[in-house]
PDB file of C-alpha atoms in Angstrom:
ATOM      1  CA  MET Y   8     -33.467 -30.036  -8.673  1.00  0.00           C
ATOM      2  CA  THR Y   9     -32.470 -32.401  -5.657  1.00  0.00           C
ATOM      3  CA  ARG Y  10     -28.925 -32.489  -7.044  1.00  0.00           C
ATOM      4  CA  GLU Y  11     -28.760 -28.611  -7.516  1.00  0.00           C
ATOM      5  CA  ASN Y  12     -29.929 -28.298  -3.820  1.00  0.00           C
ATOM      6  CA  ASP Y  13     -27.369 -30.796  -2.735  1.00  0.00           C
ATOM      7  CA  MET Y  14     -24.695 -28.832  -4.412  1.00  0.00           C
ATOM      8  CA  ALA Y  15     -25.867 -25.471  -3.117  1.00  0.00           C
ATOM      9  CA  ARG Y  16     -25.922 -26.926   0.413  1.00  0.00           C
ATOM     10  CA  GLU Y  17     -22.433 -28.216  -0.230  1.00  0.00           C
ATOM     11  CA  ASN Y  18     -21.240 -24.992  -1.325  1.00  0.00           C
ATOM     12  CA  ASP Y  19     -22.631 -23.402   1.740  1.00  0.00           C
ATOM     13  CA  MET Y  20     -21.013 -25.861   3.981  1.00  0.00           C
ATOM     14  CA  THR Y  21     -17.651 -25.164   2.257  1.00  0.00           C
ATOM     15  CA  ARG Y  22     -17.978 -21.553   2.822  1.00  0.00           C
ATOM     16  CA  GLU Y  23     -18.900 -21.906   6.350  1.00  0.00           C
ATOM     17  CA  ASN Y  24     -15.978 -24.006   7.016  1.00  0.00           C
ATOM     18  CA  ASP Y  25     -13.675 -21.535   5.274  1.00  0.00           C
ATOM     19  CA  MET Y  26     -15.079 -18.753   7.412  1.00  0.00           C
ATOM     20  CA  ALA Y  27     -14.605 -20.832  10.537  1.00  0.00           C
ATOM     21  CA  ARG Y  28     -11.111 -21.635   9.619  1.00  0.00           C
ATOM     22  CA  GLU Y  29     -10.252 -17.944   8.949  1.00  0.00           C
ATOM     23  CA  LYS Y  30     -11.852 -17.045  12.255  1.00  0.00           C
ATOM     24  CA  GLY Y  31      -9.758 -19.371  14.106  1.00  0.00           C
ATOM     25  CA  VAL Y  32      -6.410 -18.284  12.465  1.00  0.00           C
ATOM     26  CA  LEU Y  33      -7.112 -14.821  13.363  1.00  0.00           C
ATOM     27  CA  GLU Y  34      -8.239 -15.581  16.975  1.00  0.00           C
ATOM     28  CA  LYS Y  35      -4.828 -17.725  17.418  1.00  0.00           C
ATOM     29  CA  ARG Y  36      -2.669 -15.016  16.175  1.00  0.00           C
ATOM     30  CA  GLU Y  37      -4.572 -11.868  17.486  1.00  0.00           C
ATOM     31  CA  ALA Y  38      -2.865 -11.509  20.837  1.00  0.00           C
ATOM     32  CA  GLU Y  39       0.568 -12.135  19.410  1.00  0.00           C
ATOM     33  CA  TRP Y  40      -0.201  -9.537  16.461  1.00  0.00           C
ATOM     34  CA  ASN Y  41      -1.329  -6.890  18.950  1.00  0.00           C
ATOM     35  CA  ARG Y  42       1.597  -7.437  21.361  1.00  0.00           C
ATOM     36  CA  VAL Y  43       4.223  -7.270  18.820  1.00  0.00           C
ATOM     37  CA  SER Y  44       2.743  -4.421  16.804  1.00  0.00           C
ATOM     38  CA  ASN Y  45       2.173  -2.145  19.726  1.00  0.00           C
ATOM     39  CA  GLU Y  46       5.830  -2.662  20.737  1.00  0.00           C
ATOM     40  CA  ILE Y  47       7.149  -1.975  17.378  1.00  0.00           C
ATOM     41  CA  PHE Y  48       4.956   0.767  16.093  1.00  0.00           C
ATOM     42  CA  SER Y  49       4.677   2.766  19.143  1.00  0.00           C
ATOM     43  CA  ASN Y  50       8.333   3.676  18.460  1.00  0.00           C
ATOM     44  CA  CYS Y  51       7.613   4.806  14.806  1.00  0.00           C
ATOM     45  CA  ILE Y  52       6.118   8.113  15.962  1.00  0.00           C
ATOM     46  CA  SER Y  53       9.631   9.313  17.195  1.00  0.00           C
ATOM     47  CA  LEU Y  54      11.474  11.767  15.092  1.00  0.00           C
ATOM     48  CA  LYS Y  55      14.617   9.953  16.137  1.00  0.00           C
ATOM     49  CA  VAL Y  56      14.033   6.722  14.054  1.00  0.00           C
ATOM     50  CA  ASP Y  57      17.175   4.688  13.594  1.00  0.00           C
ATOM     51  CA  GLN Y  58      17.794   1.513  11.407  1.00  0.00           C
ATOM     52  CA  HIS Y  59      16.759  -0.710  14.228  1.00  0.00           C
ATOM     53  CA  THR Y  60      13.291   0.804  14.081  1.00  0.00           C
ATOM     54  CA  ILE Y  61      12.830   0.038  10.456  1.00  0.00           C
ATOM     55  CA  GLU Y  62      14.356  -3.379  10.816  1.00  0.00           C
ATOM     56  CA  ASP Y  63      11.698  -4.273  13.546  1.00  0.00           C
ATOM     57  CA  GLN Y  64       9.015  -3.121  11.204  1.00  0.00           C
ATOM     58  CA  GLN Y  65      10.077  -5.334   8.507  1.00  0.00           C
ATOM     59  CA  ARG Y  66      10.450  -8.475  10.902  1.00  0.00           C
ATOM     60  CA  PHE Y  67       6.850  -7.731  12.022  1.00  0.00           C
ATOM     61  CA  TYR Y  68       5.713  -7.989   8.456  1.00  0.00           C
ATOM     62  CA  THR Y  69       7.708 -10.988   7.858  1.00  0.00           C
ATOM     63  CA  GLU Y  70       6.537 -12.786  10.903  1.00  0.00           C
ATOM     64  CA  PHE Y  71       2.790 -12.382  10.088  1.00  0.00           C
ATOM     65  CA  SER Y  72       3.043 -12.454   6.346  1.00  0.00           C
ATOM     66  CA  ASP Y  73       1.068 -15.648   6.358  1.00  0.00           C
ATOM     67  CA  VAL Y  74      -1.978 -13.807   7.872  1.00  0.00           C
ATOM     68  CA  PHE Y  75      -1.291 -10.567   6.340  1.00  0.00           C
ATOM     69  CA  ASP Y  76      -4.175 -10.365   3.608  1.00  0.00           C
ATOM     70  CA  LEU Y  77      -6.634 -12.124   6.101  1.00  0.00           C
ATOM     71  CA  TRP Y  78      -5.773  -9.689   9.041  1.00  0.00           C
ATOM     72  CA  THR Y  79      -5.802  -6.469   7.185  1.00  0.00           C
ATOM     73  CA  LYS Y  80      -9.052  -7.124   5.272  1.00  0.00           C
ATOM     74  CA  LYS Y  81     -11.100  -9.213   7.669  1.00  0.00           C
ATOM     75  CA  LYS Y  82      -9.814  -7.958  11.068  1.00  0.00           C
ATOM     76  CA  ASN Y  83      -8.907  -4.386  10.368  1.00  0.00           C
ATOM     77  CA  GLY Y  84     -11.268  -3.740   7.682  1.00  0.00           C
ATOM     78  CA  TYR Y  85      -8.832  -2.139   5.532  1.00  0.00           C
ATOM     79  CA  ARG Y  86      -9.802  -0.522   2.207  1.00  0.00           C
ATOM     80  CA  GLY Y  87      -6.828   1.578   1.063  1.00  0.00           C
ATOM     81  CA  TYR Y  88      -6.184  -0.981  -1.808  1.00  0.00           C
ATOM     82  CA  GLU Y  89      -9.658  -0.543  -3.098  1.00  0.00           C
ATOM     83  CA  ILE Y  90      -9.759   3.024  -2.741  1.00  0.00           C
ATOM     84  CA  ALA Y  91      -6.513   3.394  -4.678  1.00  0.00           C
ATOM     85  CA  ALA Y  92      -7.538   1.065  -7.586  1.00  0.00           C
ATOM     86  CA  LEU Y  93     -10.889   2.929  -7.821  1.00  0.00           C
ATOM     87  CA  HIS Y  94      -9.116   6.366  -8.178  1.00  0.00           C
ATOM     88  CA  VAL Y  95      -6.713   4.900 -10.736  1.00  0.00           C
ATOM     89  CA  ALA Y  96      -9.898   3.687 -12.720  1.00  0.00           C
ATOM     90  CA  ARG Y  97     -11.582   7.265 -12.341  1.00  0.00           C
ATOM     91  CA  THR Y  98      -8.402   8.919 -13.501  1.00  0.00           C
ATOM     92  CA  PHE Y  99      -7.295   6.792 -16.504  1.00  0.00           C
ATOM     93  CA  GLY Y 100     -10.798   5.516 -17.581  1.00  0.00           C
ATOM     94  CA  ASP Y 101     -10.521   3.251 -20.656  1.00  0.00           C
ATOM     95  CA  ASN Y 102      -6.664   3.768 -20.958  1.00  0.00           C
ATOM     96  CA  LYS Y 103      -5.780   0.245 -19.429  1.00  0.00           C
ATOM     97  CA  THR Y 104      -2.298   0.273 -20.905  1.00  0.00           C
ATOM     98  CA  VAL Y 105      -0.817   2.746 -18.389  1.00  0.00           C
ATOM     99  CA  LYS Y 106       2.412   1.745 -16.821  1.00  0.00           C
ATOM    100  CA  ILE Y 107       2.049   1.680 -12.923  1.00  0.00           C
ATOM    101  CA  LEU Y 108       4.603   1.319 -10.207  1.00  0.00           C
ATOM    102  CA  ASP Y 109       2.946  -0.020  -7.038  1.00  0.00           C
ATOM    103  CA  PHE Y 110       5.267   1.107  -4.402  1.00  0.00           C
ATOM    104  CA  ALA Y 111       5.358  -0.641  -1.140  1.00  0.00           C
ATOM    105  CA  ALA Y 112       3.375  -3.237  -2.815  1.00  0.00           C
ATOM    106  CA  GLY Y 113       3.283  -5.781   0.101  1.00  0.00           C
ATOM    107  CA  THR Y 114       1.214  -8.907  -0.779  1.00  0.00           C
ATOM    108  CA  GLY Y 115      -0.275  -7.195  -3.856  1.00  0.00           C
ATOM    109  CA  LEU Y 116      -3.731  -6.146  -2.673  1.00  0.00           C
ATOM    110  CA  VAL Y 117      -3.749  -3.051  -4.911  1.00  0.00           C
ATOM    111  CA  ALA Y 118      -2.612  -4.974  -7.940  1.00  0.00           C
ATOM    112  CA  GLU Y 119      -5.320  -7.599  -7.606  1.00  0.00           C
ATOM    113  CA  GLU Y 120      -7.928  -4.740  -7.795  1.00  0.00           C
ATOM    114  CA  LEU Y 121      -6.171  -3.168 -10.656  1.00  0.00           C
ATOM    115  CA  LEU Y 122      -6.027  -6.478 -12.507  1.00  0.00           C
ATOM    116  CA  ARG Y 123      -9.768  -6.810 -11.838  1.00  0.00           C
ATOM    117  CA  LEU Y 124     -10.479  -3.486 -13.296  1.00  0.00           C
ATOM    118  CA  GLY Y 125      -8.496  -4.138 -16.424  1.00  0.00           C
ATOM    119  CA  PHE Y 126      -5.064  -2.665 -15.563  1.00  0.00           C
ATOM    120  CA  ARG Y 127      -2.266  -5.147 -16.464  1.00  0.00           C
ATOM    121  CA  THR Y 128       0.894  -3.285 -16.722  1.00  0.00           C
ATOM    122  CA  VAL Y 129       1.850  -3.126 -13.047  1.00  0.00           C
ATOM    123  CA  ASP Y 130       5.169  -3.437 -11.419  1.00  0.00           C
ATOM    124  CA  ALA Y 131       5.843  -4.064  -7.746  1.00  0.00           C
ATOM    125  CA  MET Y 132       8.546  -2.530  -5.340  1.00  0.00           C
ATOM    126  CA  ASP Y 133       8.890  -3.405  -1.676  1.00  0.00           C
ATOM    127  CA  CYS Y 134      11.569  -3.729   0.808  1.00  0.00           C
ATOM    128  CA  ASN Y 135      10.194  -6.944   2.422  1.00  0.00           C
ATOM    129  CA  GLU Y 136      11.201 -10.151   0.775  1.00  0.00           C
ATOM    130  CA  LYS Y 137       8.478 -12.420   2.396  1.00  0.00           C
ATOM    131  CA  LEU Y 138       5.597 -10.123   1.365  1.00  0.00           C
ATOM    132  CA  LEU Y 139       7.093  -9.726  -2.144  1.00  0.00           C
ATOM    133  CA  ASP Y 140       7.288 -13.506  -2.509  1.00  0.00           C
ATOM    134  CA  ILE Y 141       3.567 -13.783  -1.848  1.00  0.00           C
ATOM    135  CA  SER Y 142       3.091 -11.122  -4.453  1.00  0.00           C
ATOM    136  CA  ARG Y 143       5.145 -13.087  -6.861  1.00  0.00           C
ATOM    137  CA  SER Y 144       3.041 -16.299  -6.198  1.00  0.00           C
ATOM    138  CA  LYS Y 145      -0.064 -14.463  -7.346  1.00  0.00           C
ATOM    139  CA  LYS Y 146       1.250 -13.622 -10.576  1.00  0.00           C
ATOM    140  CA  ILE Y 147      -0.347 -10.251 -10.861  1.00  0.00           C
ATOM    141  CA  TYR Y 148       2.906  -8.080 -11.555  1.00  0.00           C
ATOM    142  CA  ARG Y 149       4.922  -7.792 -14.678  1.00  0.00           C
ATOM    143  CA  ASP Y 150       8.300  -6.967 -12.658  1.00  0.00           C
ATOM    144  CA  LEU Y 151       9.056  -7.100  -9.022  1.00  0.00           C
ATOM    145  CA  TYR Y 152      11.746  -5.133  -7.267  1.00  0.00           C
ATOM    146  CA  LEU Y 153      13.265  -6.053  -3.661  1.00  0.00           C
ATOM    147  CA  VAL Y 154      14.998  -2.895  -2.577  1.00  0.00           C
ATOM    148  CA  GLU Y 155      16.266  -1.221   0.686  1.00  0.00           C
ATOM    149  CA  PRO Y 156      13.804   0.968   2.505  1.00  0.00           C
ATOM    150  CA  HIS Y 157      15.455   4.238   1.367  1.00  0.00           C
ATOM    151  CA  PRO Y 158      14.725   6.975  -1.410  1.00  0.00           C
ATOM    152  CA  THR Y 159      17.711   5.338  -3.212  1.00  0.00           C
ATOM    153  CA  ALA Y 160      15.494   2.430  -3.884  1.00  0.00           C
ATOM    154  CA  LEU Y 161      13.979   4.228  -6.933  1.00  0.00           C
ATOM    155  CA  HIS Y 162      17.511   4.829  -8.550  1.00  0.00           C
ATOM    156  CA  ALA Y 163      17.232   1.482 -10.342  1.00  0.00           C
ATOM    157  CA  ILE Y 164      14.268   2.970 -12.420  1.00  0.00           C
ATOM    158  CA  PRO Y 165      14.993   5.030 -15.498  1.00  0.00           C
ATOM    159  CA  ASP Y 166      13.681   8.479 -15.974  1.00  0.00           C
ATOM    160  CA  ASP Y 167      10.144   8.842 -17.328  1.00  0.00           C
ATOM    161  CA  THR Y 168       9.247   5.197 -16.978  1.00  0.00           C
ATOM    162  CA  TYR Y 169       5.811   5.188 -15.373  1.00  0.00           C
ATOM    163  CA  ASP Y 170       2.424   6.998 -16.003  1.00  0.00           C
ATOM    164  CA  LEU Y 171       1.543   6.428 -12.398  1.00  0.00           C
ATOM    165  CA  PHE Y 172       3.425   6.081  -9.042  1.00  0.00           C
ATOM    166  CA  LEU Y 173       0.908   4.465  -6.592  1.00  0.00           C
ATOM    167  CA  SER Y 174       1.281   3.814  -3.085  1.00  0.00           C
ATOM    168  CA  ALA Y 175      -1.548   2.760  -0.529  1.00  0.00           C
ATOM    169  CA  GLY Y 176      -1.119   2.626   3.256  1.00  0.00           C
ATOM    170  CA  THR Y 177       2.524   3.518   3.436  1.00  0.00           C
ATOM    171  CA  PHE Y 178       3.279   7.254   2.873  1.00  0.00           C
ATOM    172  CA  PHE Y 179       3.113   9.672   5.876  1.00  0.00           C
ATOM    173  CA  VAL Y 180       2.258   6.985   8.336  1.00  0.00           C
ATOM    174  CA  ALA Y 181       5.208   7.695  10.649  1.00  0.00           C
ATOM    175  CA  SER Y 182       8.598   9.037  10.782  1.00  0.00           C
ATOM    176  CA  SER Y 183      10.005   5.664   9.910  1.00  0.00           C
ATOM    177  CA  TYR Y 184       7.823   5.421   6.864  1.00  0.00           C
ATOM    178  CA  PRO Y 185       8.148   7.062   3.404  1.00  0.00           C
ATOM    179  CA  GLY Y 186       7.283  10.703   2.948  1.00  0.00           C
ATOM    180  CA  ALA Y 187       8.580  14.002   1.422  1.00  0.00           C
ATOM    181  CA  GLU Y 188      12.103  12.584   1.009  1.00  0.00           C
ATOM    182  CA  TYR Y 189      10.981  10.263  -1.798  1.00  0.00           C
ATOM    183  CA  PHE Y 190       9.465  13.026  -3.894  1.00  0.00           C
ATOM    184  CA  GLU Y 191      12.577  13.911  -5.889  1.00  0.00           C
ATOM    185  CA  GLU Y 192      12.962  10.387  -7.082  1.00  0.00           C
ATOM    186  CA  MET Y 193       9.275   9.879  -7.512  1.00  0.00           C
ATOM    187  CA  THR Y 194       8.919  12.791  -9.919  1.00  0.00           C
ATOM    188  CA  ARG Y 195      11.988  11.722 -11.907  1.00  0.00           C
ATOM    189  CA  ILE Y 196      10.587   8.145 -12.721  1.00  0.00           C
ATOM    190  CA  VAL Y 197       7.130   9.483 -13.623  1.00  0.00           C
ATOM    191  CA  LYS Y 198       6.568  10.877 -17.135  1.00  0.00           C
ATOM    192  CA  PRO Y 199       5.627  14.573 -17.487  1.00  0.00           C
ATOM    193  CA  GLY Y 200       1.825  14.412 -17.636  1.00  0.00           C
ATOM    194  CA  GLY Y 201       1.893  11.278 -15.388  1.00  0.00           C
ATOM    195  CA  MET Y 202       0.472  11.145 -11.876  1.00  0.00           C
ATOM    196  CA  ILE Y 203       1.477  10.264  -8.305  1.00  0.00           C
ATOM    197  CA  LEU Y 204      -1.251   8.710  -5.887  1.00  0.00           C
ATOM    198  CA  LEU Y 205      -0.913   8.218  -2.184  1.00  0.00           C
ATOM    199  CA  VAL Y 206      -3.596   6.756  -0.138  1.00  0.00           C
ATOM    200  CA  THR Y 207      -3.220   6.942   3.656  1.00  0.00           C
ATOM    201  CA  SER Y 208      -5.372   7.509   6.928  1.00  0.00           C
ATOM    202  CA  GLU Y 209      -6.377  11.146   7.806  1.00  0.00           C
ATOM    203  CA  ALA Y 210      -5.089  10.362  11.211  1.00  0.00           C
ATOM    204  CA  TYR Y 211      -1.444  10.394   9.709  1.00  0.00           C
ATOM    205  CA  VAL Y 212      -1.742  13.859   8.182  1.00  0.00           C
ATOM    206  CA  THR Y 213      -2.888  16.028  10.813  1.00  0.00           C
ATOM    207  CA  ASP Y 214      -0.865  19.105  12.360  1.00  0.00           C
ATOM    208  CA  GLN Y 215       0.189  16.808  15.188  1.00  0.00           C
ATOM    209  CA  CYS Y 216       1.918  14.551  12.717  1.00  0.00           C
ATOM    210  CA  THR Y 217       5.149  16.760  12.814  1.00  0.00           C
ATOM    211  CA  TRP Y 218       7.220  14.228  11.011  1.00  0.00           C
ATOM    212  CA  ASN Y 219       5.509  15.126   7.642  1.00  0.00           C
ATOM    213  CA  ASP Y 220       7.609  17.686   5.700  1.00  0.00           C
ATOM    214  CA  TRP Y 221       4.950  19.346   3.703  1.00  0.00           C
ATOM    215  CA  ASP Y 222       7.326  22.273   2.923  1.00  0.00           C
ATOM    216  CA  THR Y 223       9.462  20.130   0.979  1.00  0.00           C
ATOM    217  CA  ILE Y 224       6.570  19.097  -1.216  1.00  0.00           C
ATOM    218  CA  ARG Y 225       5.372  22.371  -1.703  1.00  0.00           C
ATOM    219  CA  ALA Y 226       8.822  23.453  -3.027  1.00  0.00           C
ATOM    220  CA  PHE Y 227       8.273  20.903  -5.790  1.00  0.00           C
ATOM    221  CA  GLU Y 228       5.089  22.851  -6.638  1.00  0.00           C
ATOM    222  CA  ASP Y 229       6.803  26.318  -6.449  1.00  0.00           C
ATOM    223  CA  ARG Y 230       9.496  24.946  -8.944  1.00  0.00           C
ATOM    224  CA  GLY Y 231       6.866  23.832 -11.267  1.00  0.00           C
ATOM    225  CA  VAL Y 232       7.802  20.074 -11.137  1.00  0.00           C
ATOM    226  CA  LEU Y 233       4.325  18.938 -10.093  1.00  0.00           C
ATOM    227  CA  ARG Y 234       0.888  20.211  -9.311  1.00  0.00           C
ATOM    228  CA  ALA Y 235      -1.040  19.102  -6.265  1.00  0.00           C
ATOM    229  CA  GLY Y 236      -4.753  18.194  -6.668  1.00  0.00           C
ATOM    230  CA  HIS Y 237      -7.399  18.575  -4.082  1.00  0.00           C
ATOM    231  CA  VAL Y 238      -6.958  16.183  -1.203  1.00  0.00           C
ATOM    232  CA  ILE Y 239     -10.046  13.771  -1.038  1.00  0.00           C
ATOM    233  CA  ARG Y 240     -11.055  12.900   2.467  1.00  0.00           C
ATOM    234  CA  GLY Y 241     -13.793  10.930   4.220  1.00  0.00           C
ATOM    235  CA  GLU Y 242     -13.802   7.575   2.542  1.00  0.00           C
ATOM    236  CA  ALA Y 243     -13.866   4.535   4.949  1.00  0.00           C
ATOM    237  CA  TYR Y 244     -10.097   3.551   5.203  1.00  0.00           C
ATOM    238  CA  ARG Y 245     -10.049   0.961   8.047  1.00  0.00           C
ATOM    239  CA  ASN Y 246     -11.847   0.340  11.202  1.00  0.00           C
ATOM    240  CA  GLY Y 247     -12.163   3.903  12.835  1.00  0.00           C
ATOM    241  CA  HIS Y 248     -10.168   5.480  10.312  1.00  0.00           C
ATOM    242  CA  THR Y 249     -11.066   7.579   7.094  1.00  0.00           C
ATOM    243  CA  ALA Y 250      -8.858   7.975   4.078  1.00  0.00           C
ATOM    244  CA  ALA Y 251      -6.826  10.921   2.662  1.00  0.00           C
ATOM    245  CA  VAL Y 252      -6.104  10.706  -0.918  1.00  0.00           C
ATOM    246  CA  PHE Y 253      -3.219  12.761  -2.366  1.00  0.00           C
ATOM    247  CA  THR Y 254      -2.904  13.348  -6.184  1.00  0.00           C
ATOM    248  CA  TYR Y 255      -0.077  15.020  -7.819  1.00  0.00           C
ATOM    249  CA  GLU Y 256       0.350  15.666 -11.542  1.00  0.00           C
ATOM    250  CA  VAL Y 257       3.931  15.530 -12.772  1.00  0.00           C
ATOM    251  CA  LEU Y 258       4.688  18.566 -14.939  1.00  0.00           C
ATOM    252  CA  GLN Y 259       8.352  17.992 -15.680  1.00  0.00           C
ATOM    253  CA  THR Y 260      11.064  15.560 -15.109  1.00  0.00           C
ATOM    254  CA  GLN Y 261      13.555  16.317 -12.342  1.00  0.00           C
TER     255      GLN Y 261
END
């Protein structure tokens, strides 16, 4: 019993040391993270986004890639990846063989949750090489695609490839992030009867967020290409934010 107690105390000390180390890392980078992110992302809201804005965003993700997982989960309380994975499980149930594209996969937070839930056929696509390298090191994806931050990124994917196009924490965030302009390619690469699942913050889809082109998305519905589901709102997304979960059923290939 004494040996068991000693092992338990040793495990407790290890956990405490790990927590202290994580706290130290976050505190050391916090001021820098806040300064750089405020400088860069304050420009994202502008409707006059240029290539420099997008490049600055990607430099930010590269610079802080070493603490990205730790920061988003521990400091920001981000849960978008959990919400996305749970919605996949609710949608597909026991069908664990569905083919999934994790778009703007980053460091693979969504795929880690999907793997835990039994979904194993997941591909990653991202425009940041450093984040994608971290995903690759986790060995959680079947294939990984490094692409340019533009709808043409999806051109490399054949028609009707995936059962699910999934993206968490990326769509509708700002004018320099993906939005309606990606839907034509998204509906092309998803099989008829397949789904599109987008998880973001409610704060990014209000009437004040004038960069979002909802008319273009509704046009796909009017043409019978896809059918929008009810937007699910209210789940805790990250500190001070609640989630908006968009689902679309693809009815026919473009």
